[in-house]
mmCIF file of C-alpha atoms in Angstrom:
data_model
loop_
_atom_site.group_PDB
_atom_site.id
_atom_site.type_symbol
_atom_site.label_atom_id
_atom_site.label_comp_id
_atom_site.label_asym_id
_atom_site.label_seq_id
_atom_site.Cartn_x
_atom_site.Cartn_y
_atom_site.Cartn_z
ATOM 1 C CA PHE A 80 -11.458 -1.505 -16.993
ATOM 2 C CA SER A 81 -10.066 1.604 -18.718
ATOM 3 C CA SER A 82 -13.218 2.341 -20.714
ATOM 4 C CA LEU A 83 -15.474 2.298 -17.635
ATOM 5 C CA ASP A 84 -16.571 5.397 -15.764
ATOM 6 C CA PRO A 85 -14.695 5.921 -12.453
ATOM 7 C CA LEU A 86 -17.499 4.648 -10.191
ATOM 8 C CA ILE A 87 -18.067 1.423 -12.139
ATOM 9 C CA ARG A 88 -14.305 0.973 -12.500
ATOM 10 C CA ARG A 89 -13.766 1.102 -8.710
ATOM 11 C CA GLN A 90 -16.654 -1.309 -8.187
ATOM 12 C CA MET A 91 -15.200 -3.751 -10.727
ATOM 13 C CA GLN A 92 -11.772 -3.497 -9.099
ATOM 14 C CA GLN A 93 -13.328 -4.267 -5.695
ATOM 15 C CA GLU A 94 -15.233 -7.218 -7.180
ATOM 16 C CA LEU A 95 -11.996 -8.581 -8.660
ATOM 17 C CA LEU A 96 -10.252 -8.338 -5.277
ATOM 18 C CA ILE A 97 -13.196 -10.028 -3.520
ATOM 19 C CA LEU A 98 -13.196 -12.797 -6.128
ATOM 20 C CA GLN A 99 -9.456 -13.345 -5.730
ATOM 21 C CA GLN A 100 -9.754 -13.554 -1.934
ATOM 22 C CA ALA A 101 -12.655 -16.005 -2.172
ATOM 23 C CA LEU A 102 -11.044 -18.298 -4.745
ATOM 24 C CA HIS A 103 -7.426 -18.062 -3.539
ATOM 25 C CA LYS A 104 -6.256 -18.171 -7.151
ATOM 26 C CA VAL A 105 -3.588 -16.224 -8.976
ATOM 27 C CA ILE A 106 -5.070 -13.634 -11.326
ATOM 28 C CA VAL A 107 -3.042 -12.076 -14.109
ATOM 29 C CA PHE A 108 -4.375 -8.588 -14.828
ATOM 30 C CA ILE A 109 -2.968 -6.510 -17.662
ATOM 31 C CA THR A 110 -3.327 -2.740 -17.591
ATOM 32 C CA HIS A 111 -1.566 0.393 -18.781
ATOM 33 C CA ASP A 112 -2.712 2.256 -15.664
ATOM 34 C CA ILE A 113 0.041 2.047 -13.009
ATOM 35 C CA ASN A 114 -2.296 3.302 -10.278
ATOM 36 C CA GLU A 115 -4.701 0.477 -11.108
ATOM 37 C CA ALA A 116 -1.844 -2.037 -11.115
ATOM 38 C CA PHE A 117 -0.657 -0.836 -7.701
ATOM 39 C CA CYS A 118 -4.231 -0.976 -6.370
ATOM 40 C CA LEU A 119 -4.914 -4.515 -7.581
ATOM 41 C CA GLY A 120 -1.559 -6.256 -7.685
ATOM 42 C CA ASP A 121 0.548 -8.011 -5.092
ATOM 43 C CA ARG A 122 3.345 -8.300 -7.658
ATOM 44 C CA ILE A 123 3.755 -5.991 -10.634
ATOM 45 C CA ALA A 124 5.724 -6.470 -13.845
ATOM 46 C CA ILE A 125 6.623 -3.354 -15.824
ATOM 47 C CA MET A 126 7.525 -3.886 -19.456
ATOM 48 C CA LYS A 127 8.969 -1.714 -22.196
ATOM 49 C CA ASP A 128 9.165 -2.833 -25.817
ATOM 50 C CA GLY A 129 8.379 -6.425 -24.785
ATOM 51 C CA ALA A 130 11.187 -6.625 -22.224
ATOM 52 C CA LEU A 131 10.744 -6.754 -18.457
ATOM 53 C CA GLN A 132 12.056 -3.633 -16.779
ATOM 54 C CA GLN A 133 11.185 -4.578 -13.190
ATOM 55 C CA VAL A 134 9.156 -7.122 -11.237
ATOM 56 C CA GLY A 135 8.262 -6.596 -7.586
ATOM 57 C CA THR A 136 5.708 -5.502 -5.072
ATOM 58 C CA PRO A 137 4.169 -2.078 -5.561
ATOM 59 C CA GLU A 138 6.257 -0.794 -2.629
ATOM 60 C CA GLU A 139 9.507 -2.195 -4.059
ATOM 61 C CA ILE A 140 8.848 -0.636 -7.444
ATOM 62 C CA LEU A 141 7.754 2.690 -5.983
ATOM 63 C CA CYS A 142 10.629 3.010 -3.537
ATOM 64 C CA ARG A 143 13.389 1.390 -5.600
ATOM 65 C CA PRO A 144 12.746 1.765 -9.345
ATOM 66 C CA ALA A 145 15.212 -0.419 -11.263
ATOM 67 C CA THR A 146 15.575 1.790 -14.343
ATOM 68 C CA ASP A 147 15.079 5.368 -15.429
ATOM 69 C CA TYR A 148 12.091 4.161 -17.475
ATOM 70 C CA VAL A 149 10.416 2.691 -14.374
ATOM 71 C CA ALA A 150 11.153 5.847 -12.360
ATOM 72 C CA GLU A 151 9.506 7.976 -15.055
ATOM 73 C CA PHE A 152 6.591 5.544 -15.409
ATOM 74 C CA ILE A 153 5.740 5.727 -11.680
ATOM 75 C CA ARG A 154 6.509 9.419 -11.227
ATOM 76 C CA ASP A 155 2.897 10.495 -10.605
ATOM 77 C CA VAL A 156 1.865 7.630 -8.308
ATOM 78 C CA ASN A 157 0.470 8.716 -4.933
ATOM 79 C CA GLN A 158 2.778 7.037 -2.411
ATOM 80 C CA LEU A 159 0.182 7.431 0.361
ATOM 81 C CA GLN A 160 -2.044 4.970 -1.499
ATOM 82 C CA VAL A 161 0.680 2.404 -2.159
ATOM 83 C CA ILE A 162 2.978 2.037 0.853
ATOM 84 C CA ARG A 163 1.491 -0.352 3.405
ATOM 85 C CA CYS A 164 1.721 0.115 7.155
ATOM 86 C CA LYS A 165 3.598 -3.175 7.560
ATOM 87 C CA GLY A 166 6.413 -1.737 5.423
ATOM 88 C CA ILE A 167 7.274 1.119 7.788
ATOM 89 C CA MET A 168 5.980 0.086 11.226
ATOM 90 C CA THR A 169 8.155 -0.380 14.272
ATOM 91 C CA PRO A 170 7.567 -3.950 15.495
ATOM 92 C CA TYR A 171 5.417 -4.144 18.617
ATOM 93 C CA SER A 172 7.058 -5.099 21.883
ATOM 94 C CA PRO A 173 4.934 -5.916 24.956
ATOM 95 C CA GLN A 174 7.589 -4.175 27.072
ATOM 96 C CA ILE A 175 6.730 -0.815 25.504
ATOM 97 C CA LYS A 176 3.918 1.009 27.307
ATOM 98 C CA LEU A 177 1.522 2.463 24.754
ATOM 99 C CA PRO A 178 -0.893 5.335 25.427
ATOM 100 C CA GLU A 179 -4.442 4.240 26.224
ATOM 101 C CA HIS A 180 -7.061 4.449 23.473
ATOM 102 C CA LEU A 181 -4.477 4.529 20.704
ATOM 103 C CA PRO A 182 -6.148 4.457 17.271
ATOM 104 C CA HIS A 183 -5.365 1.325 15.295
ATOM 105 C CA ILE A 184 -5.076 0.224 11.687
ATOM 106 C CA ARG A 185 -4.492 -3.112 9.974
ATOM 107 C CA LYS A 186 -0.977 -3.802 8.705
ATOM 108 C CA ASN A 187 -2.092 -4.154 5.069
ATOM 109 C CA GLN A 188 -3.775 -0.756 4.979
ATOM 110 C CA THR A 189 -1.913 2.154 3.409
ATOM 111 C CA ILE A 190 0.031 4.851 5.185
ATOM 112 C CA GLY A 191 -2.465 7.316 3.715
ATOM 113 C CA GLU A 192 -5.187 5.577 5.702
ATOM 114 C CA ALA A 193 -2.958 5.634 8.787
ATOM 115 C CA LEU A 194 -2.347 9.350 8.326
ATOM 116 C CA GLN A 195 -6.105 9.980 8.432
ATOM 117 C CA HIS A 196 -6.194 8.568 11.982
ATOM 118 C CA LEU A 197 -3.298 10.676 13.229
ATOM 119 C CA THR A 198 -4.090 14.082 14.688
ATOM 120 C CA GLU A 199 -2.255 16.999 16.269
ATOM 121 C CA SER A 200 -2.660 15.382 19.695
ATOM 122 C CA CYS A 201 -2.176 11.768 18.552
ATOM 123 C CA ASN A 202 1.184 11.226 16.884
ATOM 124 C CA MET A 203 1.178 7.396 16.941
ATOM 125 C CA ILE A 204 -1.086 4.655 15.632
ATOM 126 C CA LEU A 205 -1.167 0.992 16.619
ATOM 127 C CA VAL A 206 -0.809 -1.516 13.780
ATOM 128 C CA VAL A 207 -2.710 -4.782 14.188
ATOM 129 C CA ASP A 208 -2.595 -8.075 12.296
ATOM 130 C CA GLU A 209 -5.506 -9.849 10.606
ATOM 131 C CA GLU A 210 -6.743 -11.162 13.972
ATOM 132 C CA GLY A 211 -6.560 -7.739 15.614
ATOM 133 C CA TYR A 212 -3.434 -8.394 17.698
ATOM 134 C CA PRO A 213 -0.833 -5.599 17.993
ATOM 135 C CA CYS A 214 2.132 -6.088 15.679
ATOM 136 C CA GLY A 215 3.640 -2.601 15.484
ATOM 137 C CA THR A 216 3.317 1.150 15.721
ATOM 138 C CA ILE A 217 3.649 4.006 13.239
ATOM 139 C CA THR A 218 4.340 7.681 13.883
ATOM 140 C CA LYS A 219 3.835 10.714 11.644
ATOM 141 C CA LYS A 220 7.610 10.960 11.343
ATOM 142 C CA GLN A 221 7.837 7.402 9.971
ATOM 143 C CA ILE A 222 5.201 8.220 7.361
ATOM 144 C CA LEU A 223 6.971 11.428 6.337
ATOM 145 C CA ASP A 224 10.341 9.652 6.216
ATOM 146 C CA ALA A 225 8.856 6.942 3.968
ATOM 147 C CA LEU A 226 7.478 9.609 1.634
ATOM 148 C CA ILE A 227 10.732 11.549 1.514
ATOM 149 C CA TYR A 228 13.367 8.798 1.668
ATOM 150 C CA GLY A 229 11.447 5.669 0.583
ATOM 151 C CA LEU A 230 11.667 2.294 2.267
ATOM 152 C CA ASN A 231 15.004 0.929 3.384
#
């Protein structure tokens, strides 16, 4: 997709994701654009001179680069667009009383999307699963900690 203009490129990326979801098939996508790889891939393989440097999820690679080469390769990646809510959320417990009308976000959305829902007066967001049931919570502090310290 590298030779496409940005609008068409995003549309083609979305079409590829829709196709993959509909067919439930593994798709191997080769790109030199790490942001594109992180956007499209569930598992990423980074190579140098024909040798694998690291294989993992975008979050694993971003938060725990295996080599100096990988760390340099991912240096400019926007973490807000890669780290998923499920990776930093506190698991939901029915015993915990949550504020009413808490904004919510799906667990596979990014922490950047979660941050958009958080405001000065609302420091917490409810994370829901694919069916819309609560599965966790995220605070601004958890997002900032993930950005500063990575995932543990």
